[in-house]
Amino acid sequence: MRSRKSLPPLLLEQVHLPWHAPGLVAGVDEAGRGPLAGPVVAAAVILDDLHPIAGLNDSKKLTAARREALYDEIRAKALCCSIAEASVEEIDRLNILQATLLAMRRAVLGLRLKPVLVLVDGNQLPVLDVQAEAIVKGDALVQAISAASILAKVTRDRWCERLHQQYPQYGFDGHKGYGTAAHLAALRQYGACVEHRRSFSPVAHVVDIARMAEPLAAARARQAAGQGAQSLLLSA
């Protein structure tokens, strides 16, 4: 038997190629790691080779209208897909990385069909009971990951639209929870709402200021009440 050193260059290249067992391949991606509010959303998608979808790409490179159209097409044509999330409470308790991996794991476990291989965007992998591979910039390289990124992004953007109806003063329909100047200004003016991530420093700073201001506000309220009572006694 010839050693690896004696193999011709073409065969040496083939030796280094990764081999994956035949079967279903799922793509996984997330949306919402960076924002100051709301859950982190993950999606897993197994595409159907018999029903290709044109125009799949990293969701951030697509317009909102194109993402919406592709969202419906992916849901209609994929063999199966699953969307999951990790809550604000889980983000604050676990940290954003672990919460993201948890959402990814939930998305994979939610698939109707079990893949033999899971391709995940980025450089971190969730705990899974199937073979998985992390691919940096995978949302622009692997169609199944692109599809997952679109499902996750549209789902989270829709969530932000609904949150805007509840808390219009923050402008979630525009910045989608990211720490823009307008969002930070609203945080300073109105404080944090229940969907803000207390473990993120801009939110924590606002919460700390509000907490320190509470005793002073209470003292002023007591002082005003005392002065009001005194005025009533004098007028009587």
Backbone as JSON, one array per atom type, in Angstrom:
{
  "sequence": "MRSRKSLPPLLLEQVHLPWHAPGLVAGVDEAGRGPLAGPVVAAAVILDDLHPIAGLNDSKKLTAARREALYDEIRAKALCCSIAEASVEEIDRLNILQATLLAMRRAVLGLRLKPVLVLVDGNQLPVLDVQAEAIVKGDALVQAISAASILAKVTRDRWCERLHQQYPQYGFDGHKGYGTAAHLAALRQYGACVEHRRSFSPVAHVVDIARMAEPLAAARARQAAGQGAQSLLLSA",
  "N": [[0.85, -1.2, 0.0], [0.53, 2.2, -0.9], [2.14, 5.01, 0.64], [0.87, 8.11, 2.07], [2.6, 10.1, 1.26], [3.41, 9.31, -1.24], [1.25, 9.6, -2.84], [-0.32, 10.96, -5.76], [-0.69, 14.52, -6.57], [-3.46, 15.19, -7.08], [-4.9, 13.15, -5.78], [-4.02, 13.61, -3.21], [-5.3, 16.03, -2.67], [-7.93, 15.11, -2.67], [-7.92, 13.47, -0.45], [-7.96, 15.32, 1.62], [-10.44, 16.44, 1.44], [-13.55, 17.05, 3.06], [-15.8, 14.51, 4.2], [-19.16, 13.7, 4.15], [-21.86, 11.89, 5.46], [-24.46, 10.62, 3.35], [-27.64, 12.23, 3.15], [-30.14, 14.27, 4.81], [-29.52, 17.75, 5.04], [-29.3, 20.4, 7.25], [-29.56, 23.93, 7.54], [-28.57, 26.51, 9.77], [-29.2, 29.55, 11.45], [-29.11, 32.73, 13.21], [-30.92, 35.59, 14.53], [-30.68, 38.73, 16.05], [-28.68, 38.96, 18.06], [-27.25, 41.24, 18.72], [-29.03, 43.43, 19.45], [-30.55, 45.59, 21.98], [-32.83, 44.77, 23.16], [-35.47, 42.34, 23.49], [-36.06, 38.89, 22.34], [-33.56, 36.47, 21.24], [-33.57, 35.05, 18.09], [-33.68, 31.98, 16.34], [-33.33, 29.93, 13.43], [-33.9, 26.89, 11.65], [-33.39, 25.14, 8.66], [-34.25, 22.79, 6.18], [-33.67, 22.4, 2.94], [-35.37, 21.67, -0.16], [-34.12, 19.93, -2.79], [-35.46, 19.51, -5.14], [-37.12, 21.6, -5.41], [-35.93, 24.35, -5.94], [-34.9, 27.57, -4.64], [-34.69, 30.76, -5.79], [-32.39, 33.46, -5.38], [-31.57, 33.36, -2.71], [-29.75, 34.57, 0.06], [-27.46, 36.12, 2.38], [-29.4, 37.47, 4.91], [-29.05, 40.12, 5.7], [-28.19, 41.4, 3.48], [-30.31, 41.75, 1.87], [-33.3, 43.49, 0.85], [-36.02, 44.61, 2.96], [-38.5, 44.03, 1.83], [-37.82, 42.06, -0.02], [-36.89, 40.07, 1.69], [-39.26, 39.41, 3.02], [-40.77, 38.31, 0.92], [-39.19, 36.1, 0.24], [-39.3, 34.74, 2.63], [-41.92, 33.7, 2.7], [-41.72, 32.03, 0.47], [-39.73, 30.23, 1.21], [-40.95, 28.97, 3.4], [-42.95, 27.68, 2.0], [-41.64, 25.98, 0.17], [-39.48, 24.58, 1.34], [-38.28, 21.44, 2.65], [-38.61, 21.08, 5.38], [-38.86, 23.3, 8.19], [-37.91, 25.21, 11.06], [-38.5, 27.46, 13.68], [-37.2, 29.11, 16.46], [-36.63, 30.5, 19.77], [-34.74, 32.29, 22.29], [-35.5, 33.68, 25.36], [-35.67, 37.07, 26.74], [-35.23, 36.91, 29.48], [-33.75, 34.53, 29.61], [-31.51, 35.28, 28.12], [-30.42, 37.26, 29.82], [-29.85, 35.7, 32.01], [-28.19, 33.58, 31.14], [-26.24, 34.61, 29.39], [-25.6, 36.22, 26.22], [-24.39, 34.68, 24.2], [-24.66, 31.95, 25.03], [-27.43, 31.85, 25.18], [-28.09, 32.24, 22.52], [-27.04, 29.91, 21.35], [-28.7, 28.11, 22.62], [-31.19, 28.79, 21.51], [-30.66, 28.05, 18.87], [-30.29, 25.28, 19.17], [-32.88, 24.56, 19.98], [-34.25, 25.2, 17.65], [-33.23, 23.31, 15.79], [-34.01, 20.92, 17.04], [-36.69, 21.21, 16.71], [-37.27, 20.57, 14.11], [-39.17, 18.77, 11.72], [-38.15, 16.65, 10.29], [-35.23, 14.69, 10.75], [-31.99, 15.81, 10.42], [-28.86, 14.62, 8.96], [-26.68, 16.11, 9.05], [-25.77, 19.27, 10.32], [-25.38, 22.57, 9.44], [-23.98, 25.44, 10.62], [-24.15, 28.93, 10.9], [-21.34, 30.99, 11.56], [-18.89, 30.66, 14.23], [-19.35, 29.03, 16.36], [-20.9, 26.22, 17.95], [-24.08, 24.77, 18.73], [-25.15, 22.42, 21.28], [-25.73, 19.31, 20.01], [-27.27, 16.24, 18.86], [-26.43, 15.29, 16.47], [-24.15, 15.27, 13.66], [-22.34, 18.29, 13.25], [-21.34, 21.42, 11.83], [-19.54, 24.41, 11.95], [-19.65, 27.37, 10.06], [-18.04, 30.13, 9.06], [-19.39, 33.17, 7.97], [-21.34, 31.75, 6.73], [-23.96, 32.3, 6.05], [-23.86, 33.62, 3.67], [-22.76, 31.79, 2.02], [-23.85, 29.2, 2.06], [-26.82, 27.85, 0.97], [-28.91, 26.79, 2.54], [-28.33, 27.85, 5.05], [-28.55, 30.55, 4.44], [-31.3, 30.64, 3.95], [-32.24, 30.04, 6.52], [-31.3, 32.29, 7.88], [-32.9, 34.26, 6.79], [-35.5, 33.5, 7.61], [-35.19, 33.75, 10.4], [-34.52, 36.47, 10.68], [-36.77, 37.86, 9.56], [-38.77, 36.94, 11.27], [-37.96, 38.02, 13.75], [-37.95, 40.76, 13.15], [-40.67, 41.17, 12.69], [-41.58, 40.7, 15.24], [-40.51, 42.94, 16.51], [-42.02, 44.94, 15.3], [-44.52, 44.42, 16.4], [-43.92, 44.93, 19.08], [-43.47, 47.61, 18.96], [-46.03, 48.62, 18.75], [-46.88, 48.33, 21.32], [-45.02, 49.75, 22.85], [-44.55, 52.52, 21.7], [-42.92, 54.73, 22.12], [-40.24, 54.08, 22.05], [-39.46, 53.45, 19.47], [-39.14, 50.94, 18.15], [-39.92, 49.9, 15.7], [-38.3, 51.03, 13.86], [-35.4, 50.98, 14.56], [-35.21, 48.36, 15.36], [-34.45, 47.41, 17.84], [-31.72, 47.73, 18.1], [-28.79, 49.51, 19.32], [-29.11, 52.36, 18.56], [-28.63, 55.95, 18.21], [-31.09, 57.21, 18.57], [-32.53, 55.26, 19.93], [-31.05, 54.97, 22.3], [-31.4, 57.51, 23.34], [-34.13, 57.47, 23.83], [-34.19, 55.51, 25.78], [-32.86, 56.81, 27.87], [-34.7, 58.83, 28.37], [-37.18, 57.55, 28.91], [-36.6, 55.34, 30.41], [-36.07, 51.76, 30.97], [-37.98, 49.22, 29.33], [-39.95, 46.21, 29.9], [-38.97, 44.43, 28.06], [-36.34, 45.02, 27.56], [-32.89, 44.15, 27.66], [-31.39, 43.54, 30.55], [-28.79, 42.76, 31.07], [-27.18, 43.93, 29.21], [-24.93, 46.54, 28.72], [-25.7, 49.35, 28.08], [-28.4, 49.34, 28.78], [-28.3, 48.41, 31.42], [-26.96, 50.55, 32.6], [-28.87, 52.62, 32.45], [-30.88, 51.49, 34.03], [-29.57, 51.35, 36.49], [-29.21, 54.07, 37.06], [-31.89, 54.85, 37.32], [-32.56, 53.32, 39.54], [-30.95, 54.46, 41.53], [-32.1, 56.94, 41.62], [-34.57, 56.55, 42.72], [-34.76, 56.52, 45.68], [-34.28, 59.26, 46.19], [-36.41, 60.48, 44.84], [-38.52, 59.43, 46.32], [-37.99, 60.56, 48.81], [-38.35, 63.25, 48.23], [-41.05, 63.2, 47.62], [-42.14, 62.53, 50.1], [-41.36, 64.77, 51.54], [-42.79, 66.77, 50.2], [-45.38, 65.94, 50.77], [-45.39, 66.25, 53.55], [-45.08, 69.03, 53.76], [-47.45, 69.8, 52.59], [-49.33, 68.85, 54.41], [-48.64, 70.38, 56.63], [-49.32, 72.92, 55.73], [-52.08, 72.68, 55.61], [-52.7, 72.45, 58.3], [-51.91, 74.94, 59.24], [-53.65, 76.63, 57.87], [-56.01, 75.85, 58.96]],
  "CA": [[0.0, 0.0, 0.0], [1.36, 3.39, -0.99], [1.97, 5.98, 1.72], [0.29, 9.39, 1.67], [3.62, 10.91, 0.58], [3.56, 8.87, -2.62], [0.03, 9.85, -3.6], [-0.23, 12.11, -6.67], [-1.31, 15.73, -6.02], [-4.91, 15.17, -7.14], [-5.38, 12.27, -4.73], [-3.76, 14.27, -1.93], [-6.39, 16.97, -2.48], [-9.13, 14.37, -2.35], [-7.8, 12.98, 0.92], [-8.28, 16.38, 2.56], [-11.83, 16.88, 1.32], [-14.42, 16.5, 4.1], [-16.81, 13.57, 3.72], [-20.35, 13.67, 4.99], [-22.79, 10.81, 5.13], [-25.6, 11.1, 2.58], [-28.85, 12.46, 3.93], [-30.65, 15.63, 4.88], [-28.62, 18.77, 5.62], [-30.02, 21.57, 7.76], [-28.83, 25.16, 7.77], [-29.02, 27.18, 10.99], [-28.69, 30.9, 11.69], [-29.85, 33.48, 14.23], [-31.09, 37.04, 14.38], [-30.96, 39.42, 17.31], [-27.66, 38.88, 19.11], [-26.76, 42.56, 19.09], [-29.98, 44.42, 19.97], [-30.65, 45.82, 23.42], [-34.13, 44.32, 23.64], [-36.15, 41.25, 22.81], [-35.44, 37.57, 22.29], [-32.73, 36.1, 20.1], [-34.34, 34.11, 17.29], [-32.9, 31.09, 15.49], [-34.12, 29.12, 12.5], [-33.24, 25.74, 11.0], [-34.08, 24.88, 7.4], [-33.81, 21.74, 5.27], [-34.21, 22.75, 1.63], [-35.74, 20.59, -1.08], [-33.37, 20.09, -4.04], [-36.4, 19.46, -6.26], [-37.83, 22.89, -5.46], [-34.93, 25.39, -5.61], [-35.37, 28.94, -4.35], [-33.75, 31.72, -6.35], [-32.16, 34.71, -4.66], [-31.2, 33.21, -1.31], [-28.51, 35.26, 0.41], [-27.42, 36.65, 3.75], [-30.58, 38.32, 5.06], [-28.67, 41.52, 5.86], [-27.9, 41.95, 2.15], [-31.58, 41.81, 1.15], [-34.25, 44.49, 1.33], [-37.07, 44.05, 3.8], [-39.54, 43.47, 0.96], [-37.32, 40.8, -0.6], [-36.88, 39.08, 2.77], [-40.64, 38.98, 3.26], [-41.17, 37.43, -0.18], [-38.44, 34.85, 0.37], [-39.81, 34.06, 3.82], [-43.09, 32.9, 2.28], [-41.29, 30.98, -0.47], [-39.01, 29.2, 1.99], [-41.94, 28.2, 4.16], [-43.74, 26.88, 1.07], [-40.87, 25.03, -0.63], [-38.51, 23.78, 2.11], [-38.76, 20.15, 3.17], [-39.11, 21.44, 6.71], [-38.16, 24.4, 8.83], [-38.27, 25.4, 12.46], [-38.08, 28.75, 14.23], [-37.22, 29.07, 17.92], [-36.03, 31.69, 20.37], [-34.4, 32.33, 23.71], [-36.15, 34.88, 25.88], [-34.85, 38.1, 27.4], [-34.83, 36.37, 30.79], [-32.68, 33.55, 29.37], [-30.33, 36.05, 27.71], [-29.84, 37.91, 31.0], [-29.4, 34.68, 32.96], [-27.16, 32.71, 30.58], [-25.44, 35.48, 28.52], [-26.17, 36.22, 24.88], [-23.85, 33.56, 23.41], [-25.3, 30.7, 25.43], [-28.84, 31.94, 24.81], [-28.14, 32.05, 21.07], [-26.85, 28.48, 21.09], [-29.91, 27.45, 23.09], [-32.22, 29.0, 20.48], [-30.29, 27.21, 17.72], [-30.59, 23.89, 19.52], [-34.34, 24.41, 19.94], [-34.68, 25.21, 16.24], [-32.89, 22.01, 15.19], [-34.87, 19.9, 17.65], [-38.06, 21.42, 16.25], [-37.45, 20.12, 12.73], [-40.02, 17.58, 11.55], [-37.26, 15.61, 9.8], [-33.94, 14.77, 11.42], [-30.86, 15.87, 9.48], [-27.64, 13.89, 9.3], [-25.64, 17.14, 9.19], [-26.27, 20.62, 10.58], [-24.41, 23.61, 9.12], [-24.34, 26.59, 11.46], [-23.41, 30.15, 10.6], [-20.5, 31.49, 12.64], [-17.77, 29.82, 14.68], [-19.76, 28.33, 17.57], [-21.91, 25.2, 17.68], [-24.92, 24.34, 19.85], [-25.06, 21.0, 21.63], [-26.67, 18.55, 19.19], [-26.98, 14.81, 18.8], [-26.07, 14.95, 15.09], [-22.92, 15.93, 13.23], [-22.54, 19.71, 12.97], [-20.15, 22.13, 11.37], [-19.67, 25.86, 11.97], [-19.12, 27.97, 8.85], [-17.97, 31.59, 9.15], [-20.07, 33.79, 6.83], [-22.11, 30.7, 6.07], [-25.23, 32.82, 5.52], [-23.63, 34.06, 2.3], [-22.1, 30.71, 1.28], [-24.65, 27.97, 2.06], [-28.2, 28.27, 0.76], [-29.77, 26.43, 3.68], [-28.07, 28.83, 6.11], [-29.18, 31.79, 3.97], [-32.74, 30.51, 4.19], [-32.45, 30.15, 7.96], [-31.07, 33.67, 8.29], [-34.06, 35.04, 6.37], [-36.61, 33.17, 8.51], [-34.92, 34.32, 11.72], [-34.56, 37.94, 10.6], [-38.15, 38.3, 9.36], [-39.51, 36.65, 12.5], [-37.61, 38.99, 14.79], [-38.42, 42.08, 12.73], [-42.12, 41.21, 12.93], [-41.74, 40.84, 16.69], [-40.23, 44.35, 16.83], [-43.18, 45.73, 14.86], [-45.57, 44.25, 17.41], [-43.48, 45.6, 20.3], [-43.63, 49.05, 18.73], [-47.43, 48.95, 19.05], [-47.02, 48.36, 22.78], [-44.12, 50.79, 23.39], [-44.18, 53.36, 20.54], [-41.96, 55.78, 22.46], [-38.86, 53.64, 21.83], [-39.16, 53.37, 18.04], [-38.67, 49.6, 17.78], [-40.21, 49.6, 14.3], [-37.21, 51.57, 13.05], [-34.06, 50.47, 14.88], [-35.32, 46.92, 15.63], [-33.83, 47.07, 19.11], [-30.28, 48.02, 18.14], [-28.45, 50.66, 20.14], [-28.94, 53.59, 17.79], [-28.7, 57.18, 19.01], [-32.49, 57.46, 18.93], [-32.93, 54.27, 20.94], [-30.38, 55.32, 23.56], [-32.05, 58.72, 23.85], [-35.42, 57.05, 24.4], [-33.88, 54.79, 27.03], [-32.57, 57.81, 28.91], [-35.9, 59.61, 28.66], [-38.31, 56.76, 29.41], [-36.17, 54.17, 31.16], [-36.13, 50.48, 30.26], [-39.24, 48.48, 29.4], [-39.75, 44.83, 30.34], [-38.28, 43.65, 27.03], [-34.94, 45.41, 27.45], [-31.95, 43.19, 28.23], [-30.68, 44.18, 31.67], [-27.38, 42.36, 31.09], [-26.46, 44.73, 28.22], [-24.46, 47.69, 29.49], [-26.48, 50.59, 27.97], [-29.65, 49.17, 29.55], [-27.92, 48.33, 32.83], [-26.63, 51.9, 33.05], [-30.13, 53.35, 32.65], [-31.56, 50.88, 35.17], [-28.84, 51.76, 37.7], [-29.53, 55.47, 37.33], [-33.26, 54.89, 37.82], [-32.58, 52.75, 40.89], [-30.37, 55.44, 42.44], [-32.99, 58.1, 41.71], [-35.81, 56.21, 43.44], [-34.8, 57.05, 47.07], [-34.38, 60.72, 46.16], [-37.78, 60.82, 44.45], [-39.38, 59.1, 47.45], [-37.75, 61.56, 49.86], [-39.0, 64.5, 47.8], [-42.5, 63.01, 47.74], [-42.47, 62.62, 51.54], [-41.2, 66.16, 51.94], [-43.93, 67.52, 49.66], [-46.57, 65.54, 51.53], [-45.29, 66.88, 54.86], [-45.34, 70.46, 53.61], [-48.88, 69.96, 52.32], [-50.05, 68.64, 55.67], [-48.37, 71.54, 57.48], [-50.1, 74.04, 55.2], [-53.46, 72.46, 56.0], [-52.81, 72.75, 59.73], [-51.82, 76.39, 59.44], [-54.87, 77.27, 57.35], [-57.12, 75.53, 59.86]],
  "C": [[0.88, 1.25, 0.0], [1.11, 4.32, 0.18], [1.34, 7.25, 1.17], [1.29, 10.23, 0.9], [3.73, 10.54, -0.89], [2.32, 9.11, -3.46], [0.23, 11.04, -4.54], [-0.99, 13.29, -6.1], [-2.83, 15.69, -6.01], [-5.49, 14.32, -6.03], [-5.13, 12.88, -3.35], [-4.86, 15.28, -1.63], [-7.65, 16.26, -2.05], [-9.11, 13.84, -0.92], [-8.24, 14.03, 1.92], [-9.72, 16.89, 2.45], [-12.68, 16.27, 2.42], [-15.44, 15.56, 3.48], [-17.96, 13.57, 4.7], [-21.25, 12.55, 4.52], [-23.96, 11.37, 4.32], [-26.84, 11.25, 3.46], [-29.21, 13.92, 3.96], [-29.67, 16.56, 5.59], [-29.46, 19.97, 6.03], [-29.07, 22.76, 7.89], [-29.43, 25.89, 8.96], [-28.39, 28.57, 11.08], [-29.59, 31.59, 12.71], [-30.03, 34.92, 13.81], [-31.34, 37.62, 15.77], [-29.94, 39.25, 18.4], [-27.29, 40.27, 19.62], [-27.74, 43.53, 19.7], [-30.02, 44.49, 21.48], [-31.94, 45.28, 24.01], [-34.61, 43.11, 22.86], [-35.39, 39.95, 22.79], [-34.41, 37.47, 21.17], [-33.45, 34.95, 19.41], [-33.41, 33.27, 16.44], [-33.84, 30.3, 14.59], [-33.26, 27.99, 11.95], [-34.06, 25.38, 9.77], [-33.43, 23.71, 6.68], [-34.47, 22.02, 3.93], [-34.52, 21.49, 0.81], [-35.03, 20.83, -2.4], [-34.3, 20.11, -5.26], [-37.19, 20.76, -6.42], [-36.87, 24.01, -5.05], [-35.57, 26.76, -5.43], [-34.32, 29.91, -4.85], [-33.6, 32.92, -5.43], [-31.82, 34.58, -3.2], [-29.84, 33.85, -1.06], [-28.57, 35.62, 1.88], [-28.57, 37.66, 3.89], [-30.24, 39.8, 5.16], [-28.4, 42.2, 4.52], [-29.17, 42.1, 1.31], [-32.45, 42.94, 1.7], [-35.32, 43.82, 2.17], [-38.16, 43.4, 2.96], [-39.1, 42.14, 0.37], [-37.26, 39.71, 0.45], [-38.28, 38.53, 3.02], [-41.1, 38.01, 2.17], [-40.47, 36.08, -0.08], [-38.9, 34.05, 1.58], [-40.98, 33.15, 3.44], [-42.68, 31.76, 1.35], [-40.55, 29.85, 0.25], [-39.99, 28.33, 2.75], [-42.74, 27.27, 3.24], [-42.93, 25.75, 0.43], [-39.9, 24.16, 0.16], [-39.12, 22.45, 2.53], [-39.31, 20.32, 4.57], [-38.28, 22.59, 7.26], [-38.7, 24.57, 10.24], [-37.7, 26.73, 12.93], [-38.24, 28.7, 15.75], [-36.56, 30.33, 18.46], [-35.56, 31.38, 21.78], [-34.85, 33.67, 24.22], [-35.16, 35.89, 26.46], [-34.36, 37.58, 28.75], [-33.69, 35.37, 30.63], [-31.4, 34.24, 28.93], [-29.64, 36.65, 28.93], [-29.27, 36.88, 31.98], [-28.2, 33.89, 32.42], [-26.01, 33.46, 29.94], [-25.89, 35.27, 27.08], [-25.65, 35.06, 24.03], [-24.57, 32.27, 23.74], [-26.79, 30.7, 25.08], [-29.01, 31.72, 23.31], [-28.0, 30.57, 20.72], [-28.06, 27.67, 21.54], [-31.03, 27.59, 22.06], [-31.93, 28.15, 19.25], [-30.61, 25.74, 17.98], [-32.1, 23.63, 19.46], [-34.84, 24.37, 18.5], [-34.41, 23.87, 15.57], [-33.8, 20.92, 15.74], [-36.32, 20.03, 17.17], [-38.31, 20.98, 14.82], [-38.27, 18.84, 12.68], [-39.19, 16.38, 11.08], [-35.89, 15.78, 10.46], [-32.81, 14.8, 10.39], [-29.71, 14.97, 9.92], [-26.49, 14.88, 9.53], [-26.31, 18.49, 9.38], [-25.13, 21.61, 10.31], [-24.85, 24.9, 9.79], [-23.51, 27.8, 11.06], [-22.58, 30.58, 11.81], [-19.39, 30.53, 13.0], [-18.08, 29.08, 15.98], [-20.87, 27.35, 17.23], [-22.77, 24.94, 18.91], [-24.69, 22.86, 20.14], [-26.15, 20.26, 20.86], [-26.3, 17.08, 19.22], [-26.74, 14.33, 17.37], [-24.78, 15.69, 14.75], [-23.22, 17.37, 12.86], [-21.23, 20.36, 12.59], [-20.44, 23.63, 11.37], [-18.99, 26.44, 10.73], [-19.18, 29.49, 8.98], [-18.51, 32.19, 7.85], [-20.88, 32.76, 6.04], [-23.41, 31.21, 5.49], [-25.09, 33.36, 4.11], [-23.08, 32.94, 1.42], [-22.96, 29.47, 1.11], [-26.12, 28.35, 1.98], [-29.12, 27.95, 1.93], [-29.56, 27.39, 4.85], [-28.67, 30.18, 5.72], [-30.67, 31.76, 4.24], [-33.06, 30.65, 5.67], [-32.27, 31.59, 8.43], [-32.27, 34.55, 7.93], [-35.24, 34.77, 7.29], [-36.41, 33.82, 9.87], [-35.06, 35.84, 11.71], [-35.99, 38.45, 10.45], [-38.97, 38.08, 10.63], [-39.22, 37.68, 13.58], [-38.06, 40.4, 14.43], [-39.93, 42.23, 12.96], [-42.4, 41.36, 14.43], [-41.52, 42.29, 17.1], [-41.38, 45.25, 16.41], [-44.31, 45.62, 15.89], [-45.19, 44.97, 18.7], [-43.65, 47.11, 20.17], [-45.08, 49.48, 19.03], [-47.65, 49.09, 20.55], [-46.2, 49.49, 23.4], [-43.66, 51.71, 22.25], [-43.1, 54.39, 20.84], [-40.51, 55.38, 22.18], [-38.49, 53.54, 20.35], [-38.64, 52.02, 17.58], [-38.93, 49.26, 16.32], [-39.1, 50.1, 13.38], [-35.87, 50.89, 13.32], [-34.04, 48.98, 15.2], [-34.57, 46.49, 16.89], [-32.35, 47.37, 19.21], [-30.01, 49.35, 18.85], [-28.16, 51.91, 19.34], [-29.01, 54.8, 18.73], [-30.12, 57.45, 19.46], [-32.96, 56.5, 20.01], [-32.31, 54.61, 22.3], [-31.01, 56.57, 24.18], [-33.4, 58.37, 24.48], [-35.23, 56.29, 25.71], [-33.63, 55.77, 28.17], [-33.83, 58.56, 29.32], [-36.98, 58.79, 29.37], [-37.9, 55.6, 30.32], [-36.34, 52.9, 30.35], [-37.52, 49.87, 30.4], [-38.93, 47.02, 29.75], [-38.98, 44.0, 29.33], [-36.83, 44.05, 26.84], [-34.05, 44.42, 28.21], [-31.1, 43.87, 29.3], [-29.2, 43.83, 31.71], [-26.54, 43.13, 30.06], [-26.16, 46.09, 28.84], [-25.27, 48.97, 29.29], [-27.79, 50.52, 28.77], [-29.34, 49.15, 31.05], [-27.61, 49.71, 33.4], [-27.89, 52.7, 33.35], [-30.88, 52.81, 33.87], [-30.89, 51.3, 36.47], [-29.16, 53.21, 38.07], [-30.94, 55.6, 37.91], [-33.34, 54.37, 39.25], [-32.02, 53.75, 41.91], [-31.28, 56.65, 42.64], [-34.23, 57.83, 42.54], [-35.83, 56.73, 44.89], [-34.95, 58.57, 47.12], [-35.8, 61.15, 45.82], [-38.74, 60.55, 45.61], [-39.23, 60.12, 48.56], [-38.43, 62.89, 49.5], [-40.51, 64.38, 47.93], [-42.94, 63.12, 49.2], [-42.39, 64.06, 52.02], [-42.37, 67.01, 51.46], [-45.2, 67.2, 50.42], [-46.58, 66.2, 52.9], [-45.58, 68.36, 54.8], [-46.82, 70.72, 53.35], [-49.7, 69.82, 53.59], [-49.86, 69.84, 56.61], [-49.2, 72.74, 57.04], [-51.56, 73.9, 55.6], [-53.69, 72.81, 57.48], [-52.8, 74.25, 59.98], [-53.09, 77.08, 58.96], [-56.08, 76.98, 58.24], [-57.05, 76.44, 61.08]]
}
